[in-house]
Short mmCIF file of C-alpha atoms in Angstrom, two decimals:
data_model
loop_
_atom_site.label_atom_id
_atom_site.label_comp_id
_atom_site.label_asym_id
_atom_site.label_seq_id
_atom_site.Cartn_x
_atom_site.Cartn_y
_atom_site.Cartn_z
CA UNK A 625 98.16 118.54 105.91
CA UNK A 626 101.04 119.75 103.68
CA UNK A 627 102.06 118.34 100.06
CA UNK A 628 105.02 116.24 99.46
CA UNK A 629 108.01 117.97 98.30
CA UNK A 630 108.08 119.34 94.82
CA UNK A 631 104.36 118.27 94.39
CA UNK A 632 102.69 121.70 94.36
CA UNK A 633 101.47 122.69 90.82
CA UNK A 634 102.52 119.75 88.83
CA UNK A 635 101.81 120.68 85.67
CA UNK A 636 103.81 124.21 85.82
CA UNK A 637 106.91 125.73 86.92
CA UNK A 638 106.93 123.08 90.12
CA UNK A 639 106.86 120.04 87.72
CA UNK A 640 109.93 121.53 85.56
CA UNK A 641 112.05 122.40 88.75
CA UNK A 642 111.14 118.61 90.28
CA UNK A 643 112.24 117.21 86.77
CA UNK A 644 115.33 119.27 86.52
CA UNK A 645 116.39 118.54 90.20
CA UNK A 646 115.64 114.70 89.96
CA UNK A 647 117.60 114.41 86.86
CA UNK A 648 120.44 116.59 88.39
CA UNK A 649 120.51 114.24 91.57
CA UNK A 650 120.17 110.88 89.62
CA UNK A 651 123.09 111.99 87.31
CA UNK A 652 125.34 112.96 90.27
CA UNK A 653 124.36 109.44 92.09
CA UNK A 654 125.39 107.66 88.80
CA UNK A 655 128.58 109.70 88.59
CA UNK A 656 129.91 110.29 92.31
CA UNK A 657 127.83 107.84 94.60
CA UNK A 658 125.37 108.82 97.31
CA UNK A 659 128.49 110.27 99.92
CA UNK A 660 129.28 112.83 96.97
CA UNK A 661 125.51 114.10 96.60
CA UNK A 662 125.26 117.41 97.69
CA UNK A 663 122.12 119.76 97.41
CA UNK A 664 124.22 122.91 96.51
CA UNK A 665 125.83 121.19 93.56
CA UNK A 666 122.58 119.41 92.63
CA UNK A 667 120.69 122.86 92.44
CA UNK A 668 123.83 124.09 90.31
CA UNK A 669 123.58 121.54 87.77
CA UNK A 670 119.50 121.52 87.54
CA UNK A 671 120.04 125.41 87.25
CA UNK A 672 117.77 126.37 90.22
CA UNK A 673 118.43 127.99 93.17
CA UNK A 674 120.00 126.93 96.22
CA UNK A 675 117.00 127.66 98.25
CA UNK A 676 114.69 126.07 95.79
CA UNK A 677 116.28 122.95 96.70
CA UNK A 678 116.79 123.19 100.13
CA UNK A 679 113.04 124.62 101.02
CA UNK A 680 111.70 121.48 98.67
CA UNK A 681 113.88 118.57 99.74
CA UNK A 682 115.51 119.69 103.06
CA UNK A 683 118.17 117.05 103.15
CA UNK A 684 119.98 114.44 100.64
CA UNK A 685 117.83 111.99 101.94
CA UNK A 686 114.68 113.94 100.94
CA UNK A 687 115.69 114.26 97.94
CA UNK A 688 117.01 110.68 97.26
CA UNK A 689 113.37 109.28 98.36
CA UNK A 690 111.81 111.74 96.30
CA UNK A 691 114.15 110.51 93.14
CA UNK A 692 112.98 107.09 94.26
CA UNK A 693 109.35 107.55 94.06
CA UNK A 694 109.87 109.03 90.48
CA UNK A 695 111.59 106.00 89.84
CA UNK A 696 108.69 103.74 90.75
CA UNK A 697 106.43 106.07 89.34
CA UNK A 698 107.96 106.44 85.57
CA UNK A 699 109.43 102.67 85.54
CA UNK A 700 108.33 100.71 82.47
CA UNK A 701 105.69 98.66 83.09
CA UNK A 702 105.49 94.90 83.45
CA UNK A 703 105.40 92.85 80.51
CA UNK A 704 101.96 90.81 79.66
CA UNK A 705 102.68 88.11 77.34
CA UNK A 706 99.83 85.79 78.15
CA UNK A 707 101.84 83.14 79.80
CA UNK A 708 103.35 83.33 83.28
CA UNK A 709 106.84 82.11 82.25
CA UNK A 710 107.34 84.60 79.48
CA UNK A 711 105.78 87.24 81.34
CA UNK A 712 108.62 86.75 84.09
CA UNK A 713 111.45 86.37 81.79
CA UNK A 714 110.68 89.59 79.99
CA UNK A 715 110.50 91.28 83.36
CA UNK A 716 113.76 89.53 84.59
CA UNK A 717 115.22 90.85 81.26
CA UNK A 718 114.03 94.45 82.00
CA UNK A 719 115.31 94.14 85.14
CA UNK A 720 118.65 93.24 83.66
CA UNK A 721 118.92 95.89 81.11
CA UNK A 722 118.39 98.31 83.58
CA UNK A 723 120.86 96.98 85.90
CA UNK A 724 123.53 96.92 82.90
CA UNK A 725 122.75 100.47 81.87
CA UNK A 726 125.52 102.61 82.37
CA UNK A 727 123.27 105.61 84.29
CA UNK A 728 120.71 103.47 85.79
CA UNK A 729 122.97 100.45 87.00
CA UNK A 730 125.50 103.04 88.68
CA UNK A 731 122.23 105.26 90.16
CA UNK A 732 120.51 101.78 91.59
CA UNK A 733 124.13 100.59 93.05
CA UNK A 734 124.58 104.04 94.58
CA UNK A 735 121.07 104.05 96.23
CA UNK A 736 121.38 100.62 97.60
CA UNK A 737 124.58 101.35 98.94
CA UNK A 738 123.22 104.60 100.46
CA UNK A 739 120.11 102.33 101.87
CA UNK A 740 122.40 100.31 103.80
CA UNK A 741 123.72 102.99 106.23
CA UNK A 742 120.81 105.48 105.79
CA UNK A 743 117.26 104.77 107.30
CA UNK A 744 115.53 107.10 105.66
CA UNK A 745 116.96 105.88 101.92
CA UNK A 746 116.16 102.54 102.98
CA UNK A 747 112.68 103.37 103.84
CA UNK A 748 112.40 105.00 100.36
CA UNK A 749 114.13 102.02 98.63
CA UNK A 750 111.64 99.23 100.22
CA UNK A 751 108.83 101.71 99.23
CA UNK A 752 110.16 101.74 95.78
CA UNK A 753 110.37 97.70 95.44
CA UNK A 754 106.79 97.72 96.98
CA UNK A 755 105.32 99.51 94.08
CA UNK A 756 107.34 97.28 91.71
CA UNK A 757 106.39 93.87 93.62
CA UNK A 758 102.39 95.31 93.51
CA UNK A 759 102.96 95.72 89.72
CA UNK A 760 104.21 92.26 89.33
CA UNK A 761 101.85 90.39 91.74
CA UNK A 762 99.14 90.14 89.04
CA UNK A 763 101.38 88.33 86.80
CA UNK A 764 101.45 85.29 89.49
CA UNK A 765 97.83 86.21 90.11
CA UNK A 766 96.79 85.54 86.31
CA UNK A 767 99.40 81.98 86.23
CA UNK A 768 97.08 80.77 88.73
CA UNK A 769 94.17 81.57 86.84
CA UNK A 770 95.30 80.32 83.92
CA UNK A 771 96.35 77.09 85.81
CA UNK A 772 99.88 77.53 84.83
CA UNK A 773 100.69 77.77 88.61
CA UNK A 774 99.24 76.04 91.58
CA UNK A 775 96.93 77.94 93.82
CA UNK A 776 97.94 78.73 97.30
CA UNK A 777 101.10 78.43 98.96
CA UNK A 778 103.36 75.06 98.00
CA UNK A 779 105.96 73.60 100.06
CA UNK A 780 107.82 72.26 96.83
CA UNK A 781 110.29 74.19 94.72
CA UNK A 782 111.37 74.51 91.12
CA UNK A 783 114.60 72.85 90.01
CA UNK A 784 116.78 75.06 88.35
CA UNK A 785 116.24 75.33 84.65
CA UNK A 786 114.45 72.19 84.31
CA UNK A 787 111.19 73.64 84.88
CA UNK A 788 109.99 70.47 86.81
CA UNK A 789 108.98 70.12 90.45
CA UNK A 790 111.43 68.59 92.93
CA UNK A 791 110.03 65.88 95.19
CA UNK A 792 113.05 65.79 97.62
CA UNK A 793 112.18 68.12 100.89
CA UNK A 794 113.86 71.23 101.80
#
């Protein structure tokens, strides 16, 4: 079984090269978008050999997939405030800050646009969000354990900012 691109010798040169290439790829995505992402340009920006980038990632979509994996691994952990509502609000604020950030917001817009037309990027984006959702799921589970949320599926829905249960169907 072969190793994932850029993961051999994670503490040495491989890790440094991977970090430089992913940083450069993120910069290009944020500045110019997915359609302008070029492996040779990424290699130049990262100050590594083109053959290194082509050998380790093989394609633009392979590079974007690895970038998304790295983003999922290094993203800020979810907040744990002790109450489900404040946990969810803190996490929503984290998402808002990330998307409003000049670099990160542009990067996410480029990746989401790429995922709309590229199956491998779409798969990598789904994996990214699966990691994030798995990290946030305990927030709801803890809310149920503390009695802040009902256990099991419910048919009702929350009514806007009033934080009360709606009794109408739908």
